[in-house]
Short mmCIF file of C-alpha atoms in Angstrom, two decimals:
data_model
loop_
_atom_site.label_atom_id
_atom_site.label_comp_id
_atom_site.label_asym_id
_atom_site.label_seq_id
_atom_site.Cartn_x
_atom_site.Cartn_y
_atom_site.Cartn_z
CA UNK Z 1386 -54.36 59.04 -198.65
CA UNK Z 1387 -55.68 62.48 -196.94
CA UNK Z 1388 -55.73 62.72 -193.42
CA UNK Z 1389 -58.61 61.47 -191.18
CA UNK Z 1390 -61.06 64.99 -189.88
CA UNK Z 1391 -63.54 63.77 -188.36
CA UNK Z 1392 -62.71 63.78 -184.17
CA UNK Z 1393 -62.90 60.15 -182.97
CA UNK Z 1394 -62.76 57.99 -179.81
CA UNK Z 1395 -60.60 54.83 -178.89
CA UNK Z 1396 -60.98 52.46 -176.36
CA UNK Z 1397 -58.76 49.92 -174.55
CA UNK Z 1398 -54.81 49.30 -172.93
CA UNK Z 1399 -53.53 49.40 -176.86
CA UNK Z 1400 -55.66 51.95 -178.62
CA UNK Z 1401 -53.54 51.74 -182.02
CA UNK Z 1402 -52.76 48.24 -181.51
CA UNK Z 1403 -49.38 49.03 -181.32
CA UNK Z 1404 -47.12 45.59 -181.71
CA UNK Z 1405 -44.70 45.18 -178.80
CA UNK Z 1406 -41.63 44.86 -181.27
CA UNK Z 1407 -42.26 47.85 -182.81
CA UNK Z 1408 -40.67 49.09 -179.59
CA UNK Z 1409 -37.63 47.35 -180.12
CA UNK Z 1410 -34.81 48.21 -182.65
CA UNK Z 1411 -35.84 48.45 -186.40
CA UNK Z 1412 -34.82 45.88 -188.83
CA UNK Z 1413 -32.03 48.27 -190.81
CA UNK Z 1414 -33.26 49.44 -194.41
CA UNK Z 1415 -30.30 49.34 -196.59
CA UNK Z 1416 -32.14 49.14 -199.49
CA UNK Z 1417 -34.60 52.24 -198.95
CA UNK Z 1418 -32.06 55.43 -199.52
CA UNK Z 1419 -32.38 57.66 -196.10
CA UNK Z 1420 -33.39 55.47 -194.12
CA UNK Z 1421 -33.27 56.79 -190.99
CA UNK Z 1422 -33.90 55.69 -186.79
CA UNK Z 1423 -34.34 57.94 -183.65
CA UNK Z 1424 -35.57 57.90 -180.10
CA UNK Z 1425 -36.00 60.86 -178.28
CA UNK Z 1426 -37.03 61.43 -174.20
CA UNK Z 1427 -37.18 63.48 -171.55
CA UNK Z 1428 -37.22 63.45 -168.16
CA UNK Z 1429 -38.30 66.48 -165.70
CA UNK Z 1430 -38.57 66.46 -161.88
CA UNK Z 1431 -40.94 69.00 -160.82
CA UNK Z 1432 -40.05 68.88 -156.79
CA UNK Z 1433 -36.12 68.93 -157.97
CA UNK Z 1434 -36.46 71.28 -160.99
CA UNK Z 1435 -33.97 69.77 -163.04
CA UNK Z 1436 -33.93 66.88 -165.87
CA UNK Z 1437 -32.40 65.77 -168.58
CA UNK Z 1438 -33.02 65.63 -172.38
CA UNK Z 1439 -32.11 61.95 -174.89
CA UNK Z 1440 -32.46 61.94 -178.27
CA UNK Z 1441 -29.95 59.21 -180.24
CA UNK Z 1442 -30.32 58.02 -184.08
CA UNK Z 1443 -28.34 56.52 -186.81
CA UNK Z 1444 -25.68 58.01 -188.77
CA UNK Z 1445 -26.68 58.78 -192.50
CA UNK Z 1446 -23.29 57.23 -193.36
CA UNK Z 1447 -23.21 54.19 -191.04
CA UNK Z 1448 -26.92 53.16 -190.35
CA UNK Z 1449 -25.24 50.75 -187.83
CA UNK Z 1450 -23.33 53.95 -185.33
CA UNK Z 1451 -25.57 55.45 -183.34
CA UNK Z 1452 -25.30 59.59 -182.52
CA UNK Z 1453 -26.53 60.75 -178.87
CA UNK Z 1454 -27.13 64.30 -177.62
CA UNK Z 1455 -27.18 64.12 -173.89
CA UNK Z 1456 -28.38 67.34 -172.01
CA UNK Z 1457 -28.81 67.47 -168.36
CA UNK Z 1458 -31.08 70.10 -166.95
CA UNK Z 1459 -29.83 71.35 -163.74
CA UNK Z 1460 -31.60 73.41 -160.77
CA UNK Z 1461 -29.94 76.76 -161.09
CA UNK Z 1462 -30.73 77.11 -164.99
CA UNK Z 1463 -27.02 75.56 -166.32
CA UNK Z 1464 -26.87 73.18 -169.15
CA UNK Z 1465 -24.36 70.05 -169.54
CA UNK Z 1466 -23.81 69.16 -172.81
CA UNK Z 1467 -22.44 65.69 -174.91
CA UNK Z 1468 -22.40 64.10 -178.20
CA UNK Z 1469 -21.48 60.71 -178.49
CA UNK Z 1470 -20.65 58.12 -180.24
CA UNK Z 1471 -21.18 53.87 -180.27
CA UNK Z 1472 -22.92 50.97 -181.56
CA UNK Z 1473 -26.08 49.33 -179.75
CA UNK Z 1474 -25.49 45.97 -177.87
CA UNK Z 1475 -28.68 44.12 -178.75
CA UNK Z 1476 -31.87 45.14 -180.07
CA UNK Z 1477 -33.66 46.62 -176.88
CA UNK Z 1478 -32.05 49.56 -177.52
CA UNK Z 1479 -29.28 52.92 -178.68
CA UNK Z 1480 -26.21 52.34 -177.39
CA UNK Z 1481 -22.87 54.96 -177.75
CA UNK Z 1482 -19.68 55.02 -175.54
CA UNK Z 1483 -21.52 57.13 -172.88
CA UNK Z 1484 -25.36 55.85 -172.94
CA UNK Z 1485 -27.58 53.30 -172.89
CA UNK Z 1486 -31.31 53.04 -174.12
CA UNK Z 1487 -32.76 49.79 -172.83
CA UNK Z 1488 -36.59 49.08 -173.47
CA UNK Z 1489 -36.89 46.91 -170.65
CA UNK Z 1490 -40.67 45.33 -171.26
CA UNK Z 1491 -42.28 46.76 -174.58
CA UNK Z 1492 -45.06 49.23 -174.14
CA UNK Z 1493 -44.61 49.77 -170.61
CA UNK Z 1494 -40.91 50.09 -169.51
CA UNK Z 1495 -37.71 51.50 -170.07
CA UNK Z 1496 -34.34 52.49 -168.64
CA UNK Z 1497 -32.29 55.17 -169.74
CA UNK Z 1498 -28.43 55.18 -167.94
CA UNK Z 1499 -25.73 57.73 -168.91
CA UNK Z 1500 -22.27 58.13 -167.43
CA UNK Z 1501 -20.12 61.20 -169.04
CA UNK Z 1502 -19.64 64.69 -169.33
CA UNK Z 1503 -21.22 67.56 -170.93
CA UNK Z 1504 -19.67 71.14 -171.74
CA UNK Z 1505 -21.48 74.06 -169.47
CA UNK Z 1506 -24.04 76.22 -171.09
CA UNK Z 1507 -26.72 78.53 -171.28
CA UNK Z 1508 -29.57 78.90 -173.22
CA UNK Z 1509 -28.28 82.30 -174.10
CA UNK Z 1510 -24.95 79.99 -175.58
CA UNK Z 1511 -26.71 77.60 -177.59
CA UNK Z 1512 -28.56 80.75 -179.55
CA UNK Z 1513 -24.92 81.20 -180.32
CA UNK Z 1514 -23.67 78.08 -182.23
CA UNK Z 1515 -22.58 74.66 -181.74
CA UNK Z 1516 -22.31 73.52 -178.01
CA UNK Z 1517 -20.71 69.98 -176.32
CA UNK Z 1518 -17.21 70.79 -177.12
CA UNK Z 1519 -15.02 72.64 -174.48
CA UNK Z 1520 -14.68 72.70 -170.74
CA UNK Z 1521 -16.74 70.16 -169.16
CA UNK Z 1522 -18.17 68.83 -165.83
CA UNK Z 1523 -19.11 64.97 -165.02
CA UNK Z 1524 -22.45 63.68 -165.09
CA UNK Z 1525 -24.88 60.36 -165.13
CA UNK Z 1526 -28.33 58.94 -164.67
CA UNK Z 1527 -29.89 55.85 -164.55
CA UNK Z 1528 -34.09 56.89 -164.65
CA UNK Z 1529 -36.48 53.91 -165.28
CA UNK Z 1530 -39.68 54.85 -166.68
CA UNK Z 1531 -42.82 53.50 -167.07
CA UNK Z 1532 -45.71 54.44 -169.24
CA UNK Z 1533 -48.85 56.89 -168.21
CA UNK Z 1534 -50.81 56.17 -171.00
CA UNK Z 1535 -50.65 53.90 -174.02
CA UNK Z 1536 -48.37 54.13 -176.87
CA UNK Z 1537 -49.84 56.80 -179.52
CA UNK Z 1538 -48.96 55.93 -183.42
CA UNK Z 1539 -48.94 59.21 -185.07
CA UNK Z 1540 -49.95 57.60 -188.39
CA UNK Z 1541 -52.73 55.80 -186.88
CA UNK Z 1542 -53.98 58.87 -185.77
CA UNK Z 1543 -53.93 60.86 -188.74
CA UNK Z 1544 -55.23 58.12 -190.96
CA UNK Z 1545 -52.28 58.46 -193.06
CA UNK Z 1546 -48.71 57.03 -193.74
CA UNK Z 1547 -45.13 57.57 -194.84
CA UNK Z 1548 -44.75 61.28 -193.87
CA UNK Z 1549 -41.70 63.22 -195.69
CA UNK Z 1550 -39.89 62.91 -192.19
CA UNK Z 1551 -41.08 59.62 -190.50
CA UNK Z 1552 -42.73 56.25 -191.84
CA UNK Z 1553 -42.87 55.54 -188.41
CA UNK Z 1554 -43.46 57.61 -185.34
CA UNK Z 1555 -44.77 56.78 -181.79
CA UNK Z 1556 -44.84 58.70 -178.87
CA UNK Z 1557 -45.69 57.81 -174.99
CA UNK Z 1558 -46.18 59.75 -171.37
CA UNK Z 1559 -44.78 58.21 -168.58
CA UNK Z 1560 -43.49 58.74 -165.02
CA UNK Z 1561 -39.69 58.65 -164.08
CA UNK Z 1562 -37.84 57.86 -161.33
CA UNK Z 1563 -33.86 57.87 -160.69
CA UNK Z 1564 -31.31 60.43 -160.03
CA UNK Z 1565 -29.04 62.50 -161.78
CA UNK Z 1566 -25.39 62.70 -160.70
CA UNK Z 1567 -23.02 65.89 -161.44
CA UNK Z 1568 -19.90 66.76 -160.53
CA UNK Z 1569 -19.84 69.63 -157.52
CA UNK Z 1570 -23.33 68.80 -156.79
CA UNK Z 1571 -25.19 66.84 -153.98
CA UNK Z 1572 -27.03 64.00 -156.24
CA UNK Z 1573 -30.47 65.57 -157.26
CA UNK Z 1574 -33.65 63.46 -157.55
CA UNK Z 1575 -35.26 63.50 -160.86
CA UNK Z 1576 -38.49 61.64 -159.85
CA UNK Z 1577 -41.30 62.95 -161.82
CA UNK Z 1578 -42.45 62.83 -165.72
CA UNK Z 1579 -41.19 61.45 -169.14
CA UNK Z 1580 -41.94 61.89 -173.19
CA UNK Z 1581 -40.56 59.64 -175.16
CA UNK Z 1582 -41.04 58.94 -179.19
CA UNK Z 1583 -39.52 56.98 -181.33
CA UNK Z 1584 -39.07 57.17 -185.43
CA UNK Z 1585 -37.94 55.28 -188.70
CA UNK Z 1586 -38.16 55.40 -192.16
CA UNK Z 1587 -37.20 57.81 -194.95
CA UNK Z 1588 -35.78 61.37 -192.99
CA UNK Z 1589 -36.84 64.24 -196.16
CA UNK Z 1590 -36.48 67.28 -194.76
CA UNK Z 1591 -35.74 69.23 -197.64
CA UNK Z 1592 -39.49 70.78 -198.31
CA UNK Z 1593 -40.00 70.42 -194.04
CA UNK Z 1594 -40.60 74.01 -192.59
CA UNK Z 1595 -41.38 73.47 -188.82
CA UNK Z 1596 -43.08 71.77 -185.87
CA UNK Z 1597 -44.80 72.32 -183.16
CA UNK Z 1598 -44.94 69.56 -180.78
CA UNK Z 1599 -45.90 68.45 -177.08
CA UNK Z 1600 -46.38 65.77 -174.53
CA UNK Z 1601 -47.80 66.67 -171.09
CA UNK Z 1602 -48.54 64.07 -168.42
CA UNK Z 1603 -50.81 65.08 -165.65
CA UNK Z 1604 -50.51 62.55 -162.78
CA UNK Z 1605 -53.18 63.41 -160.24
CA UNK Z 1606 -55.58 61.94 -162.95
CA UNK Z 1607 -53.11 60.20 -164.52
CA UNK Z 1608 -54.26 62.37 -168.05
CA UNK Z 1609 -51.83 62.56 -171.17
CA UNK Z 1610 -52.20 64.95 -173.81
CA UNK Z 1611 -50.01 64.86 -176.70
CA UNK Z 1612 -50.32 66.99 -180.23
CA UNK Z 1613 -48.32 67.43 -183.60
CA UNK Z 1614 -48.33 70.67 -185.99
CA UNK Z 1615 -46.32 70.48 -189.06
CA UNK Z 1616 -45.48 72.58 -192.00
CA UNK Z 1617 -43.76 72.97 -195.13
CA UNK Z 1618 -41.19 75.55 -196.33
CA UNK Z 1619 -43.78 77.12 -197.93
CA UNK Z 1620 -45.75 78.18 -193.96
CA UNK Z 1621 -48.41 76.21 -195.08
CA UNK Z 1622 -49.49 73.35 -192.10
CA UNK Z 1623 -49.81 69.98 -193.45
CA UNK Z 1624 -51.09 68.63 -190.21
CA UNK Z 1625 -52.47 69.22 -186.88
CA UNK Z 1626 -53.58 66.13 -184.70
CA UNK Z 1627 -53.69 65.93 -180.91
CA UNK Z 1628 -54.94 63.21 -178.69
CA UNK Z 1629 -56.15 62.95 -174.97
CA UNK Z 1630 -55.83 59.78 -172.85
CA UNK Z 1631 -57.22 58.60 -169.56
CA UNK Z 1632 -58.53 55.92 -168.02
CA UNK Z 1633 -58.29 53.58 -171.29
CA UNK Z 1634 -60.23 56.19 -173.57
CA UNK Z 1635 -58.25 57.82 -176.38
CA UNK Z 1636 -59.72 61.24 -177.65
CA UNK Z 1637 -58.25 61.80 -181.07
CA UNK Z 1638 -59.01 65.48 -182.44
CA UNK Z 1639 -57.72 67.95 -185.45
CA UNK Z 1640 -58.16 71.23 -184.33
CA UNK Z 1641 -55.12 72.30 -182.23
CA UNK Z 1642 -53.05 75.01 -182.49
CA UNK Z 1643 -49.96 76.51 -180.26
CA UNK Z 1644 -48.33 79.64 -179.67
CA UNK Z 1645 -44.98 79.86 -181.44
CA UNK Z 1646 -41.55 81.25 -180.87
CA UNK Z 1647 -40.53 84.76 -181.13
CA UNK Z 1648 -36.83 84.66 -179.88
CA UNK Z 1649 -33.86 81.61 -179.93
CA UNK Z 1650 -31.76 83.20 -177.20
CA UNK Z 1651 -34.46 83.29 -174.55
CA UNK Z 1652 -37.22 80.48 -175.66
CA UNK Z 1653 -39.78 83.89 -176.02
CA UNK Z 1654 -42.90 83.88 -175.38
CA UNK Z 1655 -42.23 81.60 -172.60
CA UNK Z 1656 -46.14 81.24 -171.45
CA UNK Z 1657 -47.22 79.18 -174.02
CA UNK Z 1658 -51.24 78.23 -174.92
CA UNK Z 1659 -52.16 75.56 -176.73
CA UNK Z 1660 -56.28 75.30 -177.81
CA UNK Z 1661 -57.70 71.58 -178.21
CA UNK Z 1662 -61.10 71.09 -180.12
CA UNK Z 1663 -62.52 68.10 -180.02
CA UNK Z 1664 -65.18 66.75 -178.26
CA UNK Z 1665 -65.48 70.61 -176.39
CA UNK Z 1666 -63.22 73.39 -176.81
CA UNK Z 1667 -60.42 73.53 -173.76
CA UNK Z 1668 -57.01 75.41 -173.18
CA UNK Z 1669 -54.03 74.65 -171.84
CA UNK Z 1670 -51.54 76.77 -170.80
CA UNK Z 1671 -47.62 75.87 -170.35
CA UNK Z 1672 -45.09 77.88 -168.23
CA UNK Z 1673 -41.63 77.42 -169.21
CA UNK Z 1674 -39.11 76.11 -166.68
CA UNK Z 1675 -35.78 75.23 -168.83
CA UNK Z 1676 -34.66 74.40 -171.89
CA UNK Z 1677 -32.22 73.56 -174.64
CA UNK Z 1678 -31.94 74.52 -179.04
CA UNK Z 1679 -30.58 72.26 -181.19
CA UNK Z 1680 -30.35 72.66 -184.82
CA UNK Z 1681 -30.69 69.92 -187.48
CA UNK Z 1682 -28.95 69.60 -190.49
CA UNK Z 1683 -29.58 67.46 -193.71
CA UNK Z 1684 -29.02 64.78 -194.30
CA UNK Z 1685 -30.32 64.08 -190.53
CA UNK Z 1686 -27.34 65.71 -188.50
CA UNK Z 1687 -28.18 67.02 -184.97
CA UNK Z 1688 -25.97 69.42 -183.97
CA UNK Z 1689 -26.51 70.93 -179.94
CA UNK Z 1690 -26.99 74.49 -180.47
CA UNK Z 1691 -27.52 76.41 -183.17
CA UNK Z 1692 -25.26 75.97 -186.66
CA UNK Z 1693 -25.76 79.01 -188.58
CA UNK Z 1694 -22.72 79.15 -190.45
CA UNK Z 1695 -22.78 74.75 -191.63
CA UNK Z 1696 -25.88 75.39 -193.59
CA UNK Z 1697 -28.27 77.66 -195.04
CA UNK Z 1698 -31.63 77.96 -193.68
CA UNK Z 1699 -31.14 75.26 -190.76
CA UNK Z 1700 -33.90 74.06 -189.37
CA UNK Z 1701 -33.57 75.18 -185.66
CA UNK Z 1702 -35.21 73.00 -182.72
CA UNK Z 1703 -36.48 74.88 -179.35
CA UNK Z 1704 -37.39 72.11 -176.74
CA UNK Z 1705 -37.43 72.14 -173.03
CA UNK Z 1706 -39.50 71.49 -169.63
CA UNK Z 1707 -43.07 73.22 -169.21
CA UNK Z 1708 -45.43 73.46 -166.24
CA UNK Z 1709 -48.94 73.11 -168.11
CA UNK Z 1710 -52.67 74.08 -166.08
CA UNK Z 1711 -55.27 72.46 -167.94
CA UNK Z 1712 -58.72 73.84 -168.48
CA UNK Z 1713 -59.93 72.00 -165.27
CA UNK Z 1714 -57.05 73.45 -163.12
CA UNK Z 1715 -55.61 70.45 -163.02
CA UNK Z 1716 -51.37 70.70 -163.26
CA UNK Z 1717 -49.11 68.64 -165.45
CA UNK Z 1718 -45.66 68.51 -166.37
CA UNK Z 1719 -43.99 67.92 -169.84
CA UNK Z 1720 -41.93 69.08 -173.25
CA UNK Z 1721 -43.39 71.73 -175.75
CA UNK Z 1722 -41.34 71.85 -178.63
CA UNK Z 1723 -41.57 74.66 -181.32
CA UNK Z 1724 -39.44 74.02 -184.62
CA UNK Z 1725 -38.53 76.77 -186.96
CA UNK Z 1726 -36.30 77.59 -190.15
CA UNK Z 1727 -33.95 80.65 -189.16
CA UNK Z 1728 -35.88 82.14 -191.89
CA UNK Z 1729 -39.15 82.15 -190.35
CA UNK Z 1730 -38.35 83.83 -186.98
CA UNK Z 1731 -39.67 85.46 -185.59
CA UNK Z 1732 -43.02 83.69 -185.78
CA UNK Z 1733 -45.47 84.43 -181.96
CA UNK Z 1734 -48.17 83.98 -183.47
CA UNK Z 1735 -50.39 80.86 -182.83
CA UNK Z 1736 -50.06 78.24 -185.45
#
């Protein structure tokens, strides 16, 4: 099935009549061979400047243990970092040793509560290898979100299904509230915005080349913009989708493109545009504020920082917190994400 070109326009609470158990845990695919389940979120307080970055999934070897890669996002630029390790207590949600994912009302509200430690870091350090490791300093959370917008279906949008890297993929805007907790610091609100997705089916990443990804909530309007580029090995894009929500209306679109990433150690460029089509032409343009690089591995290992030396060509993952001025002047808050192979960097240039 080729993918839908023609812009469109949704209406209604539950544009891509998204089933409320679809937010729940996945029934477990033994039988399909890497089958594969991840959530991913992040929270950012503009007023506090700090946050903190989720994303848990299955283990290729044990579909039943779930992985976690904790980050916290702290005022003064530091990084804490954890892996983890543990096995989910019902179906509402991840569960490892240090976190818990609970969805608490499908569509609409979650909570997200941590209690650990994470290793000290820079962004400089993660362009160095693997991170979450050595000396570390206490931290937890407990943020309870609820949704901005509706729930986006990424295959609903694009008209098509069963991508290499996801059979299933939704993603959501929403507002957070709670506090983060580290050891040596006064407690630090992290009131503000959230991204979340979530993702199952087959994980192929052999042939995947990159991604460029975001999720900005504006909430004087209450506006949430959301887009995916992808790409194969080869450079060529495969897909470019974004959609704009407000007020019950779902914009759906296919021209989109972002700037990309020029250097690992530093997140450069850090003043990032991304064009929208569309209905009208607009711009949006994102201001860096922190971040974090991971690096993942096949056959669906996420390492924190980058793992040059575990495989060849990794497919390295630049995420973090932007300030974003739409066209209008209106601000927003949310996570850009720009996905390379080593091989392809550096790569500016918009894509």
């Amino acid at each position: 099935m080729s993918q839908v070109s023609q812009p469109r326009i949704l209406l209604g609470d539950n544009p891509f009549d998204v089933r409320p158990e679809h937010d729940l845990l996945h029934d477990v695919r033994r039988d399909v061979e890497h089958w594969s389940e991840t959530q991913f979120f992040q929270v950012w307080s503009p007023q506090s400047n700090a946050g903190a970055f989720i994303h848990v999934g299955r283990w290729p070897g044990d579909v039943d243990l779930w992985w976690a890669q904790v980050i916290a996002m702290l005022p003064d630029g530091t990084l804490l970092v954890d892996r983890s390790w543990g096995r989910a207590v019902d179906h509402r949600g991840p569960a490892t040793g240090n976190l818990r994912v609970e969805c608490v009302e499908p569509l609409t509200t979650w909570r997200v509560r941590f209690d650990g430690a994470g290793e000290p870091a820079s962004l400089a350090k993660m362009a160095e290898g693997p991170v979450g490791a050595s000396r570390a300093a206490a931290f937890s959370f407990d943020v309870e979100l609820r949704a901005a917008a509706p729930v986006w279906d990424m295959h609903g949008a694009l008209g098509i299904e069963n991508l290499s890297w996801a059979a299933h993929h939704h993603t959501q805007g929403l507002y957070a509230r709670g506090a983060l907790k580290v050891e040596g610091y006064s407690d630090i609100d992290i009131d503000g915005v959230a991204a979340r997705d979530h993702s199952s089916g087959p994980r192929r990443l052999e042939n995947f080349g990159g991604l460029h990804f975001f999720v900005v909530v504006f909430p004087d309007s209450g506006r949430v913009a959301n887009a995916v580029i992808s790409w194969g090995r080869d450079g060529e894009v495969g897909h470019r989708v974004f959609t704009v929500q407000q007020n019950q209306r779902c914009e759906i679109g296919y021209e989109v493109e972002m700037t990309g990433l020029a250097e690992l150690g530093t997140h450069q460029p850090r003043e990032v545009v991304m064009n929208l089509g569309g209905e009208r032409p607009r711009t949006y343009r994102g201001e860096w504020m922190h971040g974090y690089t991971l690096s993942l591995l096949a056959p669906n290992v996420n390492v924190n920082g980058v793992a040059h030396a575990e495989e060849f060509d990794p497919l390295l993952v630049t995420q973090g917190a932007f300030r974003v001025v739409a066209d209008d002047g209106e601000v927003g808050w949310g996570v850009i994400e720009r996905d390379y192979r080593s091989s392809m960097l550096p790569a500016p240039e918009m894509r």
